[in-house]
Amino acid sequence: MSKTVREVTFQLLRELGLTTVFGNPGSTEETFLKDFPEDFTYIQTLAEAAAVGAADGFAQANRVPAIVNVHTSAGLSNAMSNILTAAMNHTPLIITAGNQTREMLLMEPWLTNIEPTMLPKPWVKWSYEPARAEDVPAAFMRALAIATQPPAGPVFLSIPLDDWDKLAGDANPVVRTVSHRIAPDPERLAEFGDILSTAKNPVLIYGAAIARGQGWDEAIALAEKLNAPVWAAPASERTPFPEDHPLYAGGLPFAMGPLSDKLEGHDVAIVIGAPVFRYYPYVPGNYVPKGMRLLHVTDDPSEAGKAPVGESMLGDPVLTLQGLTEQVAARSLAPAVSTQSHNMAPHAVAPAGNHEQMSALELFEILRSSAPANTVLVEESPSNLAELHTAWPVTLPDSFFTFASGSLGWNLPAAVGIALAEKTSGRNRPVLAVIGDGSLQYSIQALWTAAQQQLPLLVVVPCNAEYAILKSFAVVEDTPGVPGLDIPGLDIVALGNGYGCHGVSASTPEDIAREVEAAFTRNGPTVLAVPVAPTIPPLL
């Protein structure tokens, strides 16, 4: 007797190693989840954005694709912010949603995904609703192939709820593999190598793709052979280079004029594994200093196409680093531009008045000294970035995660997914998330999943009762009197306890250090609220 579409699909997923499903169940998804197999794991969240964020963190930490199941058009819409982030993070996710019964689709009943292939665009690489139930298993195979090929990213499948119990007939999708890396063109590689070898004062700009490709060793090798300073690309979501290395210069600002000023004095710059460039506030200026030649290496053709300046080469960033290291001539001259300028990053200054609370910098210094050396840091506290990077230089690979999009609400569920990956993989590194009291509210439901999974996750919440980063934009944009920039009355401890976490507040260095130590021995998550002095941080 022919197997059902569900049986064939779940067998395919077994063979592909995709046995963990993140989701928030809905009526149109229950037919997919019916008689859920014992050898599969369902990670439940209380909202779809949390499901996507947790799956993204899990996939990045374990370097595997992940499946997310959301509820038709309503759930997909709820998840869109974190789908945007997954796309910019280049995370391979297969996002699935049910749709209404095929027999009713023509009249568009309640909760129909009316245009299922259109809704998640442009943030998915492929969007598809199978024409026949029998096509569902093969659609999963194609989805995996597309999601994992460079540039990796999320894909979407819409599946009518009555497809799962239909007979699969002769449908028997072939398990196949696809390549995940693109080698650079040899002639272009040699050209770039010659340009770097003959440069008087080259500079390297590294991006998150190096970290995704486990390329720290290769990144160090090229930097040391060229004896050139290394900048992290603007707003880099993964750390591409050890921040305690003598050649590390810091993170580039994400605005045209200031970024160009940082590169002054160099005749050649090469950007590897990042966009050219990631900007946010408009600060006029040149893209790069006059007379500078810019080279760009990426595995993303669209990223190469939209770069406003520079000569591009398509290729896997880590393979390209290896090839360039073989090509370039060694340099003995010290860099003409001083490195370690990251120590001079502008910090927030508290407004005039007496503040009993500690500064964000003091808090982060206590966290770094109290947490184990191998702690994984997750960050969504945009008001305090300079202080965090000053107090907590990232010196180990795969130990820092944040969002590529800047869309709040990703990092808390991602921290849950990362902590789950540490637990299930047996690595068991501690995971500490620094989440602002405003940012915490965007996907706060993820705390419940952390509690249900008994993850020893520490969520530290610097509480300033304001959207301080927006006050910074108000200064840059000259927009006084904007309402809604203060957020008083939040009881972070009660919220943590309400979701099943250990909620606690601390305000002294001794109490904070004690709570950090206790959190990593606790069988479950901790939410640690720490009042910090309100500040207006410099934006650049």
mmCIF file of C-alpha atoms in Angstrom, residues 179-437:
data_model
loop_
_atom_site.group_PDB
_atom_site.id
_atom_site.type_symbol
_atom_site.label_atom_id
_atom_site.label_comp_id
_atom_site.label_asym_id
_atom_site.label_seq_id
_atom_site.Cartn_x
_atom_site.Cartn_y
_atom_site.Cartn_z
ATOM 1 C CA SER A 179 28.018 22.100 -2.801
ATOM 2 C CA HIS A 180 28.134 24.877 -0.209
ATOM 3 C CA ARG A 181 31.239 26.730 -1.410
ATOM 4 C CA ILE A 182 32.191 28.689 -4.528
ATOM 5 C CA ALA A 183 35.862 28.803 -5.506
ATOM 6 C CA PRO A 184 37.182 32.188 -6.678
ATOM 7 C CA ASP A 185 38.211 32.663 -10.290
ATOM 8 C CA PRO A 186 41.983 31.913 -10.486
ATOM 9 C CA GLU A 187 42.764 34.855 -12.773
ATOM 10 C CA ARG A 188 40.826 37.297 -10.627
ATOM 11 C CA LEU A 189 42.458 35.859 -7.521
ATOM 12 C CA ALA A 190 45.925 36.401 -8.990
ATOM 13 C CA GLU A 191 44.971 39.973 -9.947
ATOM 14 C CA PHE A 192 43.795 40.762 -6.420
ATOM 15 C CA GLY A 193 46.948 39.162 -5.013
ATOM 16 C CA ASP A 194 49.148 41.380 -7.181
ATOM 17 C CA ILE A 195 47.250 44.510 -6.149
ATOM 18 C CA LEU A 196 47.699 43.696 -2.470
ATOM 19 C CA SER A 197 51.358 42.762 -2.928
ATOM 20 C CA THR A 198 52.226 46.065 -4.598
ATOM 21 C CA ALA A 199 50.132 48.250 -2.287
ATOM 22 C CA LYS A 200 52.082 50.709 -0.171
ATOM 23 C CA ASN A 201 49.702 50.561 2.779
ATOM 24 C CA PRO A 202 46.919 47.978 2.419
ATOM 25 C CA VAL A 203 44.076 47.500 4.907
ATOM 26 C CA LEU A 204 41.820 44.483 5.447
ATOM 27 C CA ILE A 205 38.100 44.734 6.204
ATOM 28 C CA TYR A 206 36.641 41.447 7.383
ATOM 29 C CA GLY A 207 32.978 40.435 7.631
ATOM 30 C CA ALA A 208 30.721 37.882 9.261
ATOM 31 C CA ALA A 209 30.992 35.364 6.399
ATOM 32 C CA ILE A 210 34.504 34.565 7.617
ATOM 33 C CA ALA A 211 33.085 33.537 10.983
ATOM 34 C CA ARG A 212 30.262 31.555 9.361
ATOM 35 C CA GLY A 213 32.883 29.671 7.327
ATOM 36 C CA GLN A 214 35.125 28.954 10.350
ATOM 37 C CA GLY A 215 37.830 31.116 8.815
ATOM 38 C CA TRP A 216 39.582 32.770 11.747
ATOM 39 C CA ASP A 217 42.877 30.935 11.114
ATOM 40 C CA GLU A 218 42.834 31.892 7.436
ATOM 41 C CA ALA A 219 41.949 35.497 8.278
ATOM 42 C CA ILE A 220 44.862 35.705 10.705
ATOM 43 C CA ALA A 221 47.266 34.150 8.188
ATOM 44 C CA LEU A 222 46.526 36.758 5.492
ATOM 45 C CA ALA A 223 46.684 39.661 7.928
ATOM 46 C CA GLU A 224 50.016 38.540 9.340
ATOM 47 C CA LYS A 225 51.579 37.876 5.943
ATOM 48 C CA LEU A 226 50.556 41.347 4.731
ATOM 49 C CA ASN A 227 51.254 42.840 8.168
ATOM 50 C CA ALA A 228 48.134 44.922 7.540
ATOM 51 C CA PRO A 229 45.559 46.289 9.998
ATOM 52 C CA VAL A 230 42.188 44.560 10.186
ATOM 53 C CA TRP A 231 38.876 46.356 10.625
ATOM 54 C CA ALA A 232 35.598 44.568 11.270
ATOM 55 C CA ALA A 233 32.995 45.581 8.694
ATOM 56 C CA PRO A 234 30.280 47.960 9.922
ATOM 57 C CA ALA A 235 27.616 46.374 12.161
ATOM 58 C CA SER A 236 29.101 42.892 11.733
ATOM 59 C CA GLU A 237 26.794 40.239 13.171
ATOM 60 C CA ARG A 238 29.601 37.721 13.774
ATOM 61 C CA THR A 239 33.172 38.439 14.877
ATOM 62 C CA PRO A 240 35.513 37.753 11.918
ATOM 63 C CA PHE A 241 38.879 38.217 13.668
ATOM 64 C CA PRO A 242 40.192 37.963 17.243
ATOM 65 C CA GLU A 243 39.752 41.333 18.900
ATOM 66 C CA ASP A 244 42.896 40.937 21.024
ATOM 67 C CA HIS A 245 45.158 40.455 17.997
ATOM 68 C CA PRO A 246 47.826 43.183 17.577
ATOM 69 C CA LEU A 247 46.614 43.927 14.040
ATOM 70 C CA TYR A 248 42.973 44.397 15.017
ATOM 71 C CA ALA A 249 41.920 48.029 14.512
ATOM 72 C CA GLY A 250 38.284 47.882 15.648
ATOM 73 C CA GLY A 251 34.868 48.094 14.039
ATOM 74 C CA LEU A 252 34.220 50.542 11.226
ATOM 75 C CA PRO A 253 31.415 53.088 11.744
ATOM 76 C CA PHE A 254 28.248 52.568 9.707
ATOM 77 C CA ALA A 255 28.106 55.942 7.952
ATOM 78 C CA MET A 256 29.832 57.155 4.797
ATOM 79 C CA GLY A 257 31.856 60.134 5.991
ATOM 80 C CA PRO A 258 33.133 58.644 9.276
ATOM 81 C CA LEU A 259 33.952 55.304 7.634
ATOM 82 C CA SER A 260 35.967 56.972 4.896
ATOM 83 C CA ASP A 261 37.854 59.013 7.492
ATOM 84 C CA LYS A 262 38.888 55.817 9.323
ATOM 85 C CA LEU A 263 40.478 54.467 6.120
ATOM 86 C CA GLU A 264 42.432 57.616 5.335
ATOM 87 C CA GLY A 265 46.092 56.935 4.546
ATOM 88 C CA HIS A 266 45.569 53.522 2.934
ATOM 89 C CA ASP A 267 45.927 53.073 -0.822
ATOM 90 C CA VAL A 268 44.227 49.635 -1.100
ATOM 91 C CA ALA A 269 41.434 48.121 0.948
ATOM 92 C CA ILE A 270 39.922 44.677 0.528
ATOM 93 C CA VAL A 271 36.523 43.775 1.971
ATOM 94 C CA ILE A 272 36.115 40.034 2.524
ATOM 95 C CA GLY A 273 32.807 38.470 3.533
ATOM 96 C CA ALA A 274 30.772 41.638 4.112
ATOM 97 C CA PRO A 275 28.748 44.199 2.149
ATOM 98 C CA VAL A 276 30.302 47.395 0.798
ATOM 99 C CA PHE A 277 29.156 48.933 3.129
ATOM 100 C CA ARG A 278 26.412 48.531 5.728
ATOM 101 C CA TYR A 279 25.234 52.092 6.464
ATOM 102 C CA TYR A 280 22.418 53.464 8.570
ATOM 103 C CA PRO A 281 22.510 57.181 9.451
ATOM 104 C CA TYR A 282 23.214 59.402 6.464
ATOM 105 C CA VAL A 283 26.422 61.278 7.099
ATOM 106 C CA PRO A 284 27.710 62.708 3.797
ATOM 107 C CA GLY A 285 31.193 61.912 2.613
ATOM 108 C CA ASN A 286 33.134 59.764 0.194
ATOM 109 C CA TYR A 287 32.567 56.030 0.195
ATOM 110 C CA VAL A 288 36.326 55.576 0.543
ATOM 111 C CA PRO A 289 39.179 58.103 0.660
ATOM 112 C CA LYS A 290 40.161 59.662 -2.643
ATOM 113 C CA GLY A 291 42.825 57.617 -4.374
ATOM 114 C CA MET A 292 41.994 54.391 -2.556
ATOM 115 C CA ARG A 293 41.420 51.234 -4.590
ATOM 116 C CA LEU A 294 38.716 48.988 -3.124
ATOM 117 C CA LEU A 295 38.508 45.216 -3.678
ATOM 118 C CA HIS A 296 35.493 43.146 -2.637
ATOM 119 C CA VAL A 297 35.153 39.384 -2.050
ATOM 120 C CA THR A 298 31.702 37.864 -1.495
ATOM 121 C CA ASP A 299 29.750 34.686 -2.264
ATOM 122 C CA ASP A 300 26.593 36.752 -2.819
ATOM 123 C CA PRO A 301 26.122 38.152 -6.364
ATOM 124 C CA SER A 302 23.474 40.634 -5.206
ATOM 125 C CA GLU A 303 25.850 41.946 -2.567
ATOM 126 C CA ALA A 304 28.509 42.458 -5.218
ATOM 127 C CA GLY A 305 26.010 44.089 -7.559
ATOM 128 C CA LYS A 306 24.757 46.735 -5.141
ATOM 129 C CA ALA A 307 28.180 47.858 -3.921
ATOM 130 C CA PRO A 308 28.535 51.538 -4.892
ATOM 131 C CA VAL A 309 32.315 51.291 -5.385
ATOM 132 C CA GLY A 310 34.997 48.661 -5.776
ATOM 133 C CA GLU A 311 36.070 45.717 -7.920
ATOM 134 C CA SER A 312 34.345 42.480 -6.913
ATOM 135 C CA MET A 313 35.242 38.809 -6.964
ATOM 136 C CA LEU A 314 32.703 36.066 -6.327
ATOM 137 C CA GLY A 315 33.991 33.306 -4.131
ATOM 138 C CA ASP A 316 33.799 31.624 -0.770
ATOM 139 C CA PRO A 317 35.476 34.082 1.620
ATOM 140 C CA VAL A 318 37.528 31.429 3.416
ATOM 141 C CA LEU A 319 38.715 29.764 0.202
ATOM 142 C CA THR A 320 39.625 33.224 -1.061
ATOM 143 C CA LEU A 321 41.586 33.995 2.100
ATOM 144 C CA GLN A 322 43.554 30.792 1.567
ATOM 145 C CA GLY A 323 44.230 31.643 -2.072
ATOM 146 C CA LEU A 324 45.249 35.233 -1.349
ATOM 147 C CA THR A 325 47.639 34.135 1.398
ATOM 148 C CA GLU A 326 49.416 31.930 -1.122
ATOM 149 C CA GLN A 327 49.469 34.723 -3.721
ATOM 150 C CA VAL A 328 50.569 37.809 -1.796
ATOM 151 C CA ALA A 329 54.134 38.806 -1.027
ATOM 152 C CA ALA A 330 55.037 38.977 2.642
ATOM 153 C CA ARG A 331 55.439 42.480 4.089
ATOM 154 C CA SER A 332 57.781 43.352 6.933
ATOM 155 C CA LEU A 333 56.778 47.009 7.221
ATOM 156 C CA ALA A 334 54.551 47.857 10.137
ATOM 157 C CA PRO A 335 51.147 49.330 9.238
ATOM 158 C CA ALA A 336 51.390 53.072 8.670
ATOM 159 C CA VAL A 337 48.024 53.597 10.378
ATOM 160 C CA SER A 338 47.825 52.832 14.085
ATOM 161 C CA THR A 339 45.852 49.758 15.114
ATOM 162 C CA GLN A 340 43.997 49.161 18.373
ATOM 163 C CA SER A 341 41.910 52.281 17.738
ATOM 164 C CA HIS A 342 38.900 50.319 18.974
ATOM 165 C CA ASN A 343 39.993 51.277 22.474
ATOM 166 C CA MET A 344 39.093 54.863 21.624
ATOM 167 C CA ALA A 345 35.472 54.147 20.655
ATOM 168 C CA PRO A 346 33.153 56.905 21.907
ATOM 169 C CA HIS A 347 31.250 55.930 25.029
ATOM 170 C CA ALA A 348 27.947 57.168 26.312
ATOM 171 C CA VAL A 349 28.071 59.994 28.813
ATOM 172 C CA ALA A 350 25.417 60.286 31.496
ATOM 173 C CA PRO A 351 23.557 63.595 31.536
ATOM 174 C CA ALA A 352 24.206 65.985 34.377
ATOM 175 C CA GLY A 353 22.739 64.914 37.711
ATOM 176 C CA ASN A 354 23.336 62.392 40.431
ATOM 177 C CA HIS A 355 23.022 58.781 39.355
ATOM 178 C CA GLU A 356 23.307 56.060 41.919
ATOM 179 C CA GLN A 357 23.261 53.361 39.260
ATOM 180 C CA MET A 358 26.443 52.006 37.755
ATOM 181 C CA SER A 359 27.376 52.751 34.164
ATOM 182 C CA ALA A 360 26.852 50.216 31.404
ATOM 183 C CA LEU A 361 30.641 49.927 31.041
ATOM 184 C CA GLU A 362 31.013 49.002 34.710
ATOM 185 C CA LEU A 363 28.296 46.379 34.348
ATOM 186 C CA PHE A 364 29.921 44.800 31.314
ATOM 187 C CA GLU A 365 33.331 44.718 32.972
ATOM 188 C CA ILE A 366 31.809 42.823 35.894
ATOM 189 C CA LEU A 367 30.077 40.402 33.526
ATOM 190 C CA ARG A 368 33.286 39.685 31.621
ATOM 191 C CA SER A 369 35.313 39.102 34.766
ATOM 192 C CA SER A 370 32.601 36.914 36.307
ATOM 193 C CA ALA A 371 31.623 34.761 33.320
ATOM 194 C CA PRO A 372 33.732 31.773 32.222
ATOM 195 C CA ALA A 373 36.308 32.505 29.517
ATOM 196 C CA ASN A 374 34.468 30.382 26.928
ATOM 197 C CA THR A 375 31.099 32.100 27.412
ATOM 198 C CA VAL A 376 29.081 32.755 24.247
ATOM 199 C CA LEU A 377 27.905 36.374 24.165
ATOM 200 C CA VAL A 378 24.644 37.393 22.456
ATOM 201 C CA GLU A 379 23.904 41.114 22.182
ATOM 202 C CA GLU A 380 20.815 43.257 21.631
ATOM 203 C CA SER A 381 21.518 46.409 23.592
ATOM 204 C CA PRO A 382 22.095 49.039 20.892
ATOM 205 C CA SER A 383 22.520 51.881 23.377
ATOM 206 C CA ASN A 384 25.661 50.349 24.870
ATOM 207 C CA LEU A 385 27.602 48.793 22.000
ATOM 208 C CA ALA A 386 30.831 50.731 22.483
ATOM 209 C CA GLU A 387 30.928 49.903 26.188
ATOM 210 C CA LEU A 388 30.215 46.225 25.575
ATOM 211 C CA HIS A 389 32.951 45.820 22.970
ATOM 212 C CA THR A 390 35.404 47.688 25.192
ATOM 213 C CA ALA A 391 34.710 45.533 28.232
ATOM 214 C CA TRP A 392 34.263 42.240 26.380
ATOM 215 C CA PRO A 393 36.665 41.789 23.444
ATOM 216 C CA VAL A 394 35.786 38.654 21.501
ATOM 217 C CA THR A 395 38.849 36.415 21.478
ATOM 218 C CA LEU A 396 37.403 32.991 20.646
ATOM 219 C CA PRO A 397 35.640 31.957 17.410
ATOM 220 C CA ASP A 398 31.884 31.402 17.435
ATOM 221 C CA SER A 399 31.547 33.222 20.753
ATOM 222 C CA PHE A 400 29.595 36.322 19.659
ATOM 223 C CA PHE A 401 26.233 36.585 17.902
ATOM 224 C CA THR A 402 23.967 39.481 17.043
ATOM 225 C CA PHE A 403 21.560 40.419 14.257
ATOM 226 C CA ALA A 404 22.569 41.582 10.783
ATOM 227 C CA SER A 405 19.311 43.449 10.263
ATOM 228 C CA GLY A 406 19.013 45.686 13.310
ATOM 229 C CA SER A 407 15.388 44.515 13.648
ATOM 230 C CA LEU A 408 14.735 44.142 17.383
ATOM 231 C CA GLY A 409 13.420 40.873 18.749
ATOM 232 C CA TRP A 410 15.908 38.411 17.248
ATOM 233 C CA ASN A 411 18.621 38.067 19.850
ATOM 234 C CA LEU A 412 16.606 36.738 22.803
ATOM 235 C CA PRO A 413 15.085 33.767 20.934
ATOM 236 C CA ALA A 414 18.395 33.302 19.108
ATOM 237 C CA ALA A 415 20.125 33.006 22.479
ATOM 238 C CA VAL A 416 17.603 30.298 23.368
ATOM 239 C CA GLY A 417 18.450 28.456 20.133
ATOM 240 C CA ILE A 418 22.185 28.850 20.747
ATOM 241 C CA ALA A 419 21.859 27.566 24.318
ATOM 242 C CA LEU A 420 19.828 24.619 23.013
ATOM 243 C CA ALA A 421 22.564 23.892 20.462
ATOM 244 C CA GLU A 422 25.218 23.985 23.184
ATOM 245 C CA LYS A 423 23.171 21.555 25.280
ATOM 246 C CA THR A 424 22.228 19.075 22.550
ATOM 247 C CA SER A 425 25.691 19.089 20.944
ATOM 248 C CA GLY A 426 27.432 18.390 24.237
ATOM 249 C CA ARG A 427 29.674 21.473 23.948
ATOM 250 C CA ASN A 428 27.866 22.992 26.937
ATOM 251 C CA ARG A 429 29.484 26.418 26.710
ATOM 252 C CA PRO A 430 27.752 29.030 28.890
ATOM 253 C CA VAL A 431 25.502 31.443 26.979
ATOM 254 C CA LEU A 432 25.000 35.016 28.214
ATOM 255 C CA ALA A 433 22.643 37.400 26.439
ATOM 256 C CA VAL A 434 22.791 41.152 27.039
ATOM 257 C CA ILE A 435 19.335 42.445 26.092
ATOM 258 C CA GLY A 436 18.143 46.001 26.730
ATOM 259 C CA ASP A 437 14.956 46.479 28.724
#
